[in-house]
XYZ file of C-alpha atoms in Angstrom:
258
model
C 88.685 100.249 98.792
C 90.141 103.812 98.699
C 94.008 104.437 98.423
C 93.662 107.261 100.839
C 96.206 109.495 99.143
C 94.278 112.338 98.263
C 95.889 115.606 99.397
C 98.990 113.637 100.539
C 102.560 115.025 99.411
C 104.876 112.754 97.738
C 108.526 113.056 96.815
C 109.836 110.862 93.716
C 113.593 110.881 93.211
C 114.425 110.495 89.612
C 110.973 110.862 88.942
C 110.814 112.761 85.627
C 112.121 109.678 83.191
C 111.540 106.062 82.685
C 110.332 104.102 85.690
C 110.367 107.431 87.836
C 107.829 108.881 85.483
C 105.528 106.000 85.806
C 105.561 106.318 89.535
C 105.063 110.103 89.515
C 101.884 109.405 87.191
C 100.522 106.748 89.444
C 100.703 109.015 92.527
C 98.922 111.666 90.454
C 96.202 109.379 89.408
C 96.049 108.649 93.176
C 95.282 112.134 94.017
C 98.683 113.040 95.587
C 100.696 116.084 95.236
C 103.715 114.865 93.507
C 107.330 116.669 93.902
C 109.868 114.822 91.568
C 113.663 115.591 91.703
C 116.388 114.934 89.230
C 119.616 116.603 88.113
C 117.645 117.956 85.046
C 114.178 118.327 84.050
C 112.381 115.739 81.940
C 111.823 116.260 78.327
C 108.101 117.272 78.909
C 105.940 117.940 81.814
C 104.186 114.846 83.626
C 100.408 115.523 83.589
C 97.404 113.594 84.528
C 93.872 115.137 84.423
C 95.078 118.529 84.295
C 97.497 118.082 87.298
C 101.158 118.346 86.890
C 104.615 117.052 88.687
C 106.427 119.748 90.603
C 109.896 119.372 89.482
C 112.907 120.267 91.912
C 116.514 120.073 90.684
C 118.470 118.071 93.081
C 121.499 115.841 93.107
C 120.613 113.141 95.533
C 123.991 112.418 96.234
C 124.628 115.900 97.868
C 123.656 116.320 101.669
C 123.003 119.953 101.276
C 121.056 119.868 98.336
C 118.876 116.909 99.682
C 118.260 118.968 102.991
C 117.458 122.018 101.028
C 114.905 120.086 98.737
C 113.249 118.443 101.897
C 112.980 121.946 103.461
C 111.462 123.428 100.334
C 108.832 120.771 100.137
C 107.801 121.299 103.819
C 107.927 124.924 103.661
C 105.597 124.824 100.517
C 103.124 122.143 101.163
C 103.466 121.948 105.036
C 104.336 118.016 105.147
C 105.707 115.111 103.457
C 103.787 111.858 103.621
C 105.843 109.734 101.356
C 109.142 109.288 99.726
C 109.953 107.026 96.644
C 113.649 106.407 96.365
C 113.880 105.734 92.672
C 116.817 107.621 91.413
C 119.732 105.212 90.480
C 121.159 103.049 87.507
C 124.442 101.782 86.155
C 126.131 101.693 82.913
C 127.463 98.225 82.011
C 131.005 97.570 82.912
C 132.794 94.165 83.885
C 133.795 94.175 87.367
C 137.520 93.186 86.536
C 137.890 96.223 84.200
C 136.057 98.978 86.049
C 138.035 101.450 88.377
C 137.732 101.710 92.134
C 136.168 105.130 91.535
C 133.437 103.795 88.939
C 132.404 101.146 91.633
C 132.474 103.686 94.636
C 130.019 106.051 92.342
C 127.686 103.159 91.680
C 127.309 102.298 95.360
C 127.155 105.971 96.302
C 124.108 106.625 93.825
C 122.145 103.275 94.204
C 122.750 102.604 97.975
C 123.911 105.604 99.995
C 121.779 108.253 98.300
C 118.629 106.424 99.098
C 119.677 106.343 102.808
C 120.598 110.066 102.725
C 117.325 111.168 101.395
C 115.487 108.651 103.530
C 117.232 110.092 106.670
C 115.902 113.595 105.616
C 112.510 112.430 104.833
C 112.319 110.417 108.130
C 113.189 113.443 110.353
C 110.117 115.296 108.972
C 107.875 112.085 109.061
C 108.768 111.320 112.756
C 107.229 114.724 113.733
C 103.938 114.191 111.805
C 100.851 112.608 113.618
C 100.432 110.405 110.712
C 103.975 109.564 110.210
C 104.816 108.727 106.664
C 106.008 105.945 104.246
C 109.226 105.270 102.276
C 109.323 102.983 99.183
C 112.815 102.067 98.015
C 113.004 100.957 94.303
C 115.287 97.959 94.251
C 116.204 95.446 91.452
C 116.143 91.802 90.580
C 119.985 92.393 89.949
C 120.161 92.506 93.897
C 118.725 88.988 94.130
C 120.401 87.109 91.218
C 123.710 87.247 89.492
C 124.356 90.740 87.764
C 127.145 90.427 85.237
C 128.156 93.590 83.726
C 126.696 95.516 86.739
C 127.956 93.816 89.617
C 128.445 96.733 91.860
C 124.954 97.977 90.887
C 123.648 94.456 91.935
C 125.352 94.604 95.265
C 124.028 97.839 95.853
C 120.494 96.916 95.296
C 120.951 93.912 97.590
C 121.903 96.606 100.130
C 118.985 98.666 99.593
C 116.735 95.534 100.363
C 118.729 95.000 103.557
C 118.518 98.576 104.530
C 114.741 98.860 104.053
C 114.500 95.952 106.568
C 116.521 97.565 109.160
C 115.028 100.968 108.698
C 111.844 99.399 109.163
C 112.718 98.336 112.622
C 114.641 101.518 113.517
C 111.989 104.050 112.365
C 108.785 102.034 113.326
C 106.077 102.682 114.384
C 105.911 106.300 112.826
C 107.283 105.413 109.330
C 106.896 102.382 107.182
C 109.915 101.228 104.905
C 109.211 98.769 101.972
C 111.439 98.030 98.880
C 109.934 97.079 95.377
C 112.198 94.406 93.555
C 111.800 95.485 89.851
C 112.350 93.255 87.073
C 113.123 94.155 83.244
C 111.012 97.311 82.240
C 110.342 98.855 78.887
C 111.359 102.443 78.829
C 112.560 105.126 76.326
C 115.981 103.663 77.034
C 115.053 99.872 76.441
C 116.925 100.116 73.127
C 120.391 100.363 74.965
C 119.847 96.950 76.527
C 117.844 95.124 74.396
C 117.923 96.491 70.664
C 115.271 97.343 68.419
C 111.518 96.668 68.731
C 112.014 93.087 67.881
C 114.701 92.713 70.404
C 112.448 94.183 73.127
C 109.816 91.800 72.181
C 111.970 88.839 71.914
C 113.185 89.662 75.707
C 109.559 89.975 76.838
C 108.777 86.587 75.485
C 111.062 85.232 77.965
C 109.093 86.393 80.765
C 106.371 84.124 82.044
C 103.575 86.977 81.660
C 104.709 87.648 78.231
C 106.023 91.018 78.194
C 108.286 93.617 79.992
C 106.977 95.596 82.685
C 105.797 99.156 82.064
C 106.729 101.995 84.117
C 103.085 102.479 85.371
C 103.156 98.937 86.550
C 106.002 99.764 89.077
C 104.140 103.043 89.827
C 101.014 101.246 90.888
C 102.910 98.890 93.320
C 104.677 101.905 94.839
C 101.264 103.593 95.405
C 99.914 100.656 97.047
C 102.886 100.422 99.591
C 102.726 104.022 100.290
C 98.987 104.144 100.648
C 96.957 103.287 104.028
C 95.881 100.062 102.170
C 99.543 98.839 103.099
C 99.257 100.210 106.751
C 100.662 96.854 108.240
C 103.088 96.311 105.555
C 106.727 97.063 106.587
C 110.163 95.784 106.075
C 108.965 93.894 103.166
C 110.032 93.451 99.551
C 107.484 93.303 96.751
C 108.884 91.503 93.753
C 107.526 92.757 90.420
C 108.912 90.982 87.426
C 106.009 89.289 85.870
C 106.903 85.739 87.049
C 110.679 86.074 86.641
C 112.991 84.430 84.062
C 112.528 80.974 82.837
C 115.479 78.790 83.963
C 118.076 78.441 81.297
C 118.172 74.579 81.571
C 114.830 74.413 80.201
C 115.870 75.800 76.852
C 119.244 73.887 77.124
C 117.835 70.339 77.344
C 116.512 68.342 74.545
C 113.920 66.072 76.285
C 110.430 66.454 74.739
C 108.242 68.497 77.357
C 105.320 66.733 78.543
C 101.895 68.520 78.929
């Protein structure tokens, strides 16, 4: 089976670090021309087999910057076949203590910005004979409790709902899906899980025995953007290694039966 992405043009927001870099690499491997945006470039170019990601500086919260970026892509490459809305994130802050401005900024970045970029991309894709595909990167924080990042979890739940609604509004030309991402090992994992031993210990709580790698997420995004997923729209693909073992299994003292 062929992915059918050779020659396609793909925009990855936040595509120069962490999960975003893994997504950009995956699309490069699939033969796509990849444009990655962020507020600042990555520490080093993203390259696969001599092909590199094109970087565009853009704050995805700014409508004028977003529109200028989309126009630049179309002017340079003639089309836009896929968008991966990956930019987002949140520092930890307990909901009772965080300011209204903090909560508003988190929702703006993680929910309203994907909608803003998707609107601009859709306007281009609707005019193309082959339409396009949009993949929104969501999180397990949107489908389970997210203490310490409550506004982020609520925003990601909104992204999943948004994806389902847009899939109806923008069909049949544009397909929209979301990837619900679990724990991922990136260059910032130490901020959440501690040193290498801490990362390994957290990985052991996942049924598949490790945290996801950025390329794991990228491969799923490539599938959803490709013709192999031509009849997949309005769906959520959960990528979390089997999830998290229920806490009661560790809390009980009954002997397990095998």
